[in-house]
Amino acid sequence: MTRPTPVIYDCDPGIDDAIALLGAFVSPELDIRAITPVCGNQPLDRTLRNALQICELGGRDDIPVHAGCHRPLCREPIHGQFHGATGLGNTVLPAPRKQAEATGAIACLADHLGRAARGEGDRITLCCLGPLTNIAMALRMYPEIAGGIERIVMMGGAFREPGNRTLTSEFNMLADPHAAQIVFAAGLPMTVLGLDATHQVMLRPEHVTQFAQSSGRIARTVAELMAFWDRNDAARYGSRGGPLHDPLVTAWMLRPDLFESRPARVFVETESPLCLGQTVADWYGKTGGAQNARIVTRVDAAGVIDLYVGLMSRYRERGAA
Ligand code: RIB
Ligand code: CA
């Protein structure tokens, strides 16, 4: 096996963030150096608590968690609508014993990425599951860290799909459009899993049963989280269930062969009241600038579901009913 890929998960747990993290926790292909929660689906105090609880649920107390930004860079905070009051649906997890690290997310990113940029450490892949506030802030405070980023693999944006929070805009981009524009303009290697990709993978009730039967000691919690995720809106999504947004980031890291992508130059709308947070793709070089992202256009949905059933079954193999 090749060396595990050094990654940092920047996230706003969040039910789908939780599933993405639980999949990553049991993947030896990923060397998770840190988790950096951000204000998004929930205020930071809650996304931080949820991240600590998910680490304990997944048996990964070893992963340092560094609290990120309390608010977006400019706009007023908005929060998720489909994650329940706590951000983890109806699931009640024990109060976390695990503590957040004393240093915050920006210092953590500056340390890991700065060392990599100076050739003193591994370049890091940033797996971004929420608004890009932490990443943008780190790039603004320490521009030299860009040299330590191997790639950004992010869930966010909507290109040929309509938005899921407004007519045009996907939640992570809308929640901090200025941060998103800073990151897209940074000239970093980026793989973008937008709604065009995530709406191809619906987590349906029959899948929830499969996951519950396969995930051993965390089966009940996984089933609860996934059942809460059901939008029950077949008219909109074409089936029961919920779109598997953030878990596609972990799936891409593990099985990029399940995905097809196309290069483009991506811009983020930061002014328009009607279209704030809209991601606009220049697929054909009309704007003259360099392409700054690969946008995922096709997903092997069955392959992703099978991948996650296999990942969750590793929790059964790790013992305890
Ligand atoms: O639009 C989907 C994204 O918004 C996901 O990351 C979900 O967790 C929410 O943050
Ligand atoms: Ca998220």
Short mmCIF file of C-alpha atoms and ligand atoms in Angstrom, two decimals:
data_model
loop_
_atom_site.label_atom_id
_atom_site.label_comp_id
_atom_site.label_asym_id
_atom_site.label_seq_id
_atom_site.Cartn_x
_atom_site.Cartn_y
_atom_site.Cartn_z
CA MET A 1 0.00 0.00 0.00
CA THR A 2 1.20 3.48 -0.83
CA ARG A 3 1.83 5.86 2.09
CA PRO A 4 -1.38 7.16 3.67
CA THR A 5 -2.45 10.58 2.37
CA PRO A 6 -1.99 13.36 4.96
CA VAL A 7 -5.33 15.17 5.31
CA ILE A 8 -7.03 17.79 7.46
CA TYR A 9 -10.86 17.72 7.65
CA ASP A 10 -12.40 21.19 7.83
CA CYS A 11 -16.07 20.73 8.64
CA ASP A 12 -19.34 21.90 10.21
CA PRO A 13 -20.91 18.74 11.72
CA GLY A 14 -23.66 18.27 10.61
CA ILE A 15 -25.14 14.87 9.89
CA ASP A 16 -23.48 14.37 6.54
CA ASP A 17 -20.18 15.70 7.91
CA ALA A 18 -20.47 13.01 10.59
CA ILE A 19 -20.91 10.24 8.02
CA ALA A 20 -17.97 11.56 5.98
CA LEU A 21 -15.78 11.60 9.11
CA LEU A 22 -16.90 8.13 10.26
CA GLY A 23 -15.93 6.80 6.84
CA ALA A 24 -12.53 8.51 7.00
CA PHE A 25 -11.85 7.26 10.55
CA VAL A 26 -11.70 3.63 9.38
CA SER A 27 -9.67 4.28 6.22
CA PRO A 28 -5.95 3.54 6.65
CA GLU A 29 -5.41 5.26 3.29
CA LEU A 30 -6.00 8.58 5.09
CA ASP A 31 -3.59 10.04 7.66
CA ILE A 32 -5.93 12.47 9.43
CA ARG A 33 -3.67 15.09 10.98
CA ALA A 34 -6.44 17.33 12.42
CA ILE A 35 -10.11 18.27 12.35
CA THR A 36 -10.95 21.98 12.19
CA PRO A 37 -14.64 22.73 12.87
CA VAL A 38 -16.14 25.98 11.57
CA CYS A 39 -19.39 27.92 12.00
CA GLY A 40 -21.83 26.56 9.42
CA ASN A 41 -24.64 24.08 9.91
CA GLN A 42 -24.55 25.15 13.55
CA PRO A 43 -22.74 27.87 15.53
CA LEU A 44 -19.10 26.99 16.25
CA ASP A 45 -19.64 25.85 19.81
CA ARG A 46 -22.00 23.19 18.52
CA THR A 47 -19.99 22.12 15.44
CA LEU A 48 -16.96 21.84 17.75
CA ARG A 49 -18.86 19.74 20.31
CA ASN A 50 -20.30 17.57 17.54
CA ALA A 51 -16.82 17.00 16.09
CA LEU A 52 -15.50 15.92 19.49
CA GLN A 53 -18.44 13.56 19.95
CA ILE A 54 -18.02 12.07 16.48
CA CYS A 55 -14.33 11.40 17.17
CA GLU A 56 -15.34 9.51 20.30
CA LEU A 57 -18.14 7.66 18.50
CA GLY A 58 -15.70 6.58 15.80
CA GLY A 59 -12.98 5.60 18.27
CA ARG A 60 -10.64 8.32 17.06
CA ASP A 61 -9.89 10.34 20.19
CA ASP A 62 -6.34 10.48 18.83
CA ILE A 63 -7.20 13.08 16.18
CA PRO A 64 -6.60 16.66 17.39
CA VAL A 65 -9.60 18.98 17.02
CA HIS A 66 -8.89 22.71 16.69
CA ALA A 67 -11.76 25.21 16.92
CA GLY A 68 -12.12 27.47 13.88
CA CYS A 69 -13.91 30.69 13.05
CA HIS A 70 -17.00 31.73 14.99
CA ARG A 71 -18.49 33.66 12.06
CA PRO A 72 -18.17 34.06 8.31
CA LEU A 73 -15.68 36.68 7.07
CA CYS A 74 -18.23 39.38 6.23
CA ARG A 75 -21.87 38.28 6.11
CA GLU A 76 -24.22 37.44 8.96
CA PRO A 77 -24.08 33.74 9.96
CA ILE A 78 -26.70 31.36 8.57
CA HIS A 79 -27.13 27.78 9.74
CA GLY A 80 -28.29 24.46 8.27
CA GLN A 81 -31.96 23.50 8.04
CA PHE A 82 -31.82 19.71 7.91
CA HIS A 83 -29.55 18.73 10.80
CA GLY A 84 -31.91 19.18 13.74
CA ALA A 85 -31.51 21.40 16.79
CA THR A 86 -28.07 20.05 17.75
CA GLY A 87 -26.70 19.48 14.26
CA LEU A 88 -26.85 15.71 14.74
CA GLY A 89 -30.58 15.15 14.19
CA ASN A 90 -32.31 13.34 17.04
CA THR A 91 -29.12 11.56 18.02
CA VAL A 92 -28.03 12.17 21.59
CA LEU A 93 -24.36 11.33 22.13
CA PRO A 94 -22.59 11.37 25.51
CA ALA A 95 -21.02 14.67 26.52
CA PRO A 96 -17.53 14.53 25.03
CA ARG A 97 -14.62 13.72 27.34
CA LYS A 98 -12.27 14.70 24.53
CA GLN A 99 -11.21 18.34 24.65
CA ALA A 100 -10.41 20.69 21.79
CA GLU A 101 -6.73 21.59 21.44
CA ALA A 102 -5.54 24.84 22.99
CA THR A 103 -4.52 26.23 19.59
CA GLY A 104 -7.19 27.22 17.12
CA ALA A 105 -7.79 26.07 13.55
CA ILE A 106 -5.89 28.91 11.90
CA ALA A 107 -2.77 28.21 13.99
CA CYS A 108 -3.16 24.49 13.22
CA LEU A 109 -3.43 25.11 9.47
CA ALA A 110 -0.53 27.57 9.58
CA ASP A 111 1.63 25.04 11.43
CA HIS A 112 0.93 22.00 9.23
CA LEU A 113 0.82 23.87 5.92
CA GLY A 114 3.65 26.24 6.81
CA ARG A 115 6.00 23.36 7.62
CA ALA A 116 5.02 21.67 4.37
CA ALA A 117 5.59 24.88 2.40
CA ARG A 118 9.09 25.12 3.88
CA GLY A 119 9.82 21.51 2.95
CA GLU A 120 9.81 20.47 6.62
CA GLY A 121 6.64 18.34 6.48
CA ASP A 122 4.16 16.55 4.26
CA ARG A 123 1.96 18.54 1.92
CA ILE A 124 -1.62 18.29 3.17
CA THR A 125 -4.88 17.61 1.32
CA LEU A 126 -7.65 19.76 2.79
CA CYS A 127 -10.98 17.90 2.88
CA CYS A 128 -13.53 20.71 3.21
CA LEU A 129 -17.07 19.85 4.24
CA GLY A 130 -18.44 23.25 5.23
CA PRO A 131 -18.09 26.99 4.62
CA LEU A 132 -14.50 27.87 3.69
CA THR A 133 -14.01 30.53 6.39
CA ASN A 134 -11.11 28.79 8.16
CA ILE A 135 -9.23 28.15 4.91
CA ALA A 136 -9.70 31.68 3.62
CA MET A 137 -8.68 33.21 6.95
CA ALA A 138 -5.53 31.06 7.09
CA LEU A 139 -4.60 32.02 3.52
CA ARG A 140 -5.13 35.71 4.29
CA MET A 141 -3.07 35.60 7.49
CA TYR A 142 -0.30 33.31 6.16
CA PRO A 143 -0.28 33.44 2.33
CA GLU A 144 2.89 31.34 2.22
CA ILE A 145 0.95 28.26 3.42
CA ALA A 146 -0.54 27.84 -0.07
CA GLY A 147 2.69 26.02 -0.94
CA GLY A 148 1.88 23.38 1.65
CA ILE A 149 -1.52 22.45 0.21
CA GLU A 150 -1.47 19.34 -1.97
CA ARG A 151 -5.11 19.75 -3.01
CA ILE A 152 -8.43 21.02 -1.72
CA VAL A 153 -11.23 18.46 -2.06
CA MET A 154 -14.43 20.24 -1.15
CA MET A 155 -18.17 19.78 -1.01
CA GLY A 156 -19.78 22.96 -2.22
CA GLY A 157 -21.31 24.89 -5.07
CA ALA A 158 -23.98 24.26 -7.69
CA PHE A 159 -23.20 24.61 -11.37
CA ARG A 160 -25.93 23.13 -13.57
CA GLU A 161 -28.09 22.21 -10.56
CA PRO A 162 -30.13 24.94 -8.82
CA GLY A 163 -29.13 25.94 -5.32
CA ASN A 164 -30.31 24.10 -2.22
CA ARG A 165 -30.56 27.14 0.06
CA THR A 166 -31.50 29.81 -2.46
CA LEU A 167 -32.51 29.64 -6.10
CA THR A 168 -28.87 29.76 -7.16
CA SER A 169 -26.68 28.93 -4.20
CA GLU A 170 -25.54 25.87 -2.27
CA PHE A 171 -25.34 26.27 1.51
CA ASN A 172 -21.55 26.11 2.07
CA MET A 173 -20.92 28.78 -0.55
CA LEU A 174 -23.82 30.96 0.59
CA ALA A 175 -22.78 30.70 4.24
CA ASP A 176 -19.47 32.44 3.45
CA PRO A 177 -19.28 33.58 -0.19
CA HIS A 178 -16.30 35.89 0.42
CA ALA A 179 -14.28 33.02 1.87
CA ALA A 180 -15.21 30.82 -1.07
CA GLN A 181 -14.12 33.47 -3.58
CA ILE A 182 -10.77 33.90 -1.76
CA VAL A 183 -10.12 30.15 -1.90
CA PHE A 184 -11.12 29.74 -5.55
CA ALA A 185 -8.94 32.75 -6.47
CA ALA A 186 -5.89 31.33 -4.67
CA GLY A 187 -4.81 29.21 -7.64
CA LEU A 188 -4.76 25.97 -5.64
CA PRO A 189 -5.45 22.49 -7.06
CA MET A 190 -9.15 22.00 -6.28
CA THR A 191 -11.64 19.18 -6.74
CA VAL A 192 -15.19 20.44 -6.30
CA LEU A 193 -18.09 18.16 -5.41
CA GLY A 194 -21.12 20.37 -5.88
CA LEU A 195 -24.82 19.59 -5.94
CA ASP A 196 -24.36 18.43 -9.54
CA ALA A 197 -22.45 15.48 -8.04
CA THR A 198 -24.09 15.01 -4.65
CA HIS A 199 -27.64 14.93 -6.02
CA GLN A 200 -26.64 11.86 -8.02
CA VAL A 201 -26.21 9.90 -4.77
CA MET A 202 -29.39 9.61 -2.72
CA LEU A 203 -29.16 7.78 0.60
CA ARG A 204 -32.49 5.94 0.48
CA PRO A 205 -34.30 4.13 3.31
CA GLU A 206 -33.14 0.76 1.99
CA HIS A 207 -29.57 1.96 2.19
CA VAL A 208 -30.08 3.09 5.78
CA THR A 209 -31.07 -0.47 6.65
CA GLN A 210 -27.96 -1.79 4.92
CA PHE A 211 -25.76 0.67 6.82
CA ALA A 212 -27.38 -0.14 10.15
CA GLN A 213 -26.85 -3.86 9.60
CA SER A 214 -23.24 -3.35 8.62
CA SER A 215 -21.91 -0.87 11.14
CA GLY A 216 -21.73 -2.91 14.31
CA ARG A 217 -21.25 -0.99 17.51
CA ILE A 218 -22.25 2.32 15.95
CA ALA A 219 -25.11 0.84 13.92
CA ARG A 220 -27.92 2.46 15.89
CA THR A 221 -26.32 5.88 15.73
CA VAL A 222 -25.51 5.62 12.03
CA ALA A 223 -29.07 4.50 11.27
CA GLU A 224 -30.52 7.34 13.37
CA LEU A 225 -28.34 9.94 11.66
CA MET A 226 -29.12 8.64 8.21
CA ALA A 227 -32.84 8.24 8.85
CA PHE A 228 -33.02 11.87 10.00
CA TRP A 229 -31.30 12.86 6.74
CA ASP A 230 -34.26 11.62 4.65
CA ARG A 231 -35.78 14.67 2.90
CA ASN A 232 -38.85 12.59 1.98
CA ASP A 233 -39.18 14.76 -1.12
CA ALA A 234 -39.23 12.42 -4.12
CA ALA A 235 -40.72 15.18 -6.28
CA ARG A 236 -37.54 17.19 -5.84
CA TYR A 237 -34.90 14.50 -5.61
CA GLY A 238 -36.46 11.70 -7.64
CA SER A 239 -36.57 9.31 -4.70
CA ARG A 240 -36.97 9.13 -0.93
CA GLY A 241 -33.86 9.74 1.12
CA GLY A 242 -31.25 12.47 1.39
CA PRO A 243 -28.40 13.54 -0.93
CA LEU A 244 -25.04 12.22 0.26
CA HIS A 245 -23.19 15.56 0.21
CA ASP A 246 -20.08 15.54 2.42
CA PRO A 247 -19.47 11.77 2.31
CA LEU A 248 -18.57 12.20 -1.36
CA VAL A 249 -15.40 14.02 -0.26
CA THR A 250 -14.18 10.96 1.64
CA ALA A 251 -15.37 8.73 -1.21
CA TRP A 252 -13.36 10.77 -3.74
CA MET A 253 -10.27 10.53 -1.55
CA LEU A 254 -10.59 6.75 -1.37
CA ARG A 255 -11.97 5.93 -4.83
CA PRO A 256 -11.47 8.76 -7.32
CA ASP A 257 -12.24 6.20 -10.04
CA LEU A 258 -15.91 6.47 -9.06
CA PHE A 259 -15.98 10.08 -10.25
CA GLU A 260 -15.62 12.04 -13.48
CA SER A 261 -14.70 15.72 -13.51
CA ARG A 262 -14.08 18.59 -15.91
CA PRO A 263 -11.78 21.59 -15.57
CA ALA A 264 -13.23 25.07 -15.28
CA ARG A 265 -12.62 28.48 -13.81
CA VAL A 266 -14.98 29.06 -10.89
CA PHE A 267 -16.18 32.42 -9.61
CA VAL A 268 -18.34 33.05 -6.54
CA GLU A 269 -20.94 35.83 -6.44
CA THR A 270 -20.28 38.06 -3.41
CA GLU A 271 -22.48 41.10 -4.12
CA SER A 272 -25.88 40.21 -5.57
CA PRO A 273 -28.73 39.95 -3.03
CA LEU A 274 -30.54 37.56 -5.37
CA CYS A 275 -27.56 35.36 -6.32
CA LEU A 276 -25.19 35.72 -3.34
CA GLY A 277 -22.99 32.62 -3.06
CA GLN A 278 -23.73 31.41 -6.59
CA THR A 279 -20.80 29.48 -8.09
CA VAL A 280 -20.33 30.32 -11.76
CA ALA A 281 -18.20 28.03 -13.94
CA ASP A 282 -16.31 29.20 -17.03
CA TRP A 283 -15.97 25.82 -18.78
CA TYR A 284 -14.60 27.18 -22.08
CA GLY A 285 -12.06 29.86 -21.14
CA LYS A 286 -14.32 32.78 -22.04
CA THR A 287 -12.98 34.87 -19.14
CA GLY A 288 -9.38 34.40 -20.20
CA GLY A 289 -8.13 33.40 -16.77
CA ALA A 290 -6.56 30.08 -15.80
CA GLN A 291 -8.82 27.18 -14.83
CA ASN A 292 -8.84 26.88 -11.03
CA ALA A 293 -10.84 23.72 -10.33
CA ARG A 294 -11.98 20.33 -11.49
CA ILE A 295 -15.74 20.12 -11.08
CA VAL A 296 -17.14 16.61 -10.56
CA THR A 297 -19.83 15.97 -13.16
CA ARG A 298 -20.59 12.24 -12.86
CA VAL A 299 -20.66 9.84 -9.92
CA ASP A 300 -20.99 6.06 -9.74
CA ALA A 301 -23.70 6.26 -7.07
CA ALA A 302 -23.97 2.51 -6.51
CA GLY A 303 -20.21 2.36 -6.12
CA VAL A 304 -20.29 5.09 -3.47
CA ILE A 305 -23.05 3.37 -1.49
CA ASP A 306 -21.18 0.06 -1.65
CA LEU A 307 -18.00 1.83 -0.51
CA TYR A 308 -19.75 3.25 2.54
CA VAL A 309 -21.45 -0.03 3.46
CA GLY A 310 -17.97 -1.53 3.44
CA LEU A 311 -16.51 1.33 5.49
CA MET A 312 -19.27 1.15 8.09
CA SER A 313 -18.88 -2.64 8.33
CA ARG A 314 -15.34 -2.03 9.59
CA TYR A 315 -16.90 -0.77 12.83
CA ARG A 316 -18.51 -4.18 13.29
CA GLU A 317 -15.15 -5.82 12.71
CA ARG A 318 -13.72 -3.51 15.39
CA GLY A 319 -15.82 -5.29 17.96
CA ALA A 320 -18.59 -4.63 20.45
CA ALA A 321 -22.18 -4.97 19.36
O1 RIB B 1 -25.18 21.97 0.84
C1 RIB B 1 -24.71 20.86 1.54
C2 RIB B 1 -23.65 21.25 2.52
O2 RIB B 1 -24.21 22.16 3.47
C3 RIB B 1 -23.12 20.08 3.34
O3 RIB B 1 -21.77 20.30 3.67
C4 RIB B 1 -23.96 20.12 4.59
O4 RIB B 1 -23.31 19.57 5.74
C5 RIB B 1 -24.14 21.59 4.77
O5 RIB B 1 -22.99 22.08 5.43
CA CA B 2 -21.04 20.15 5.96
#
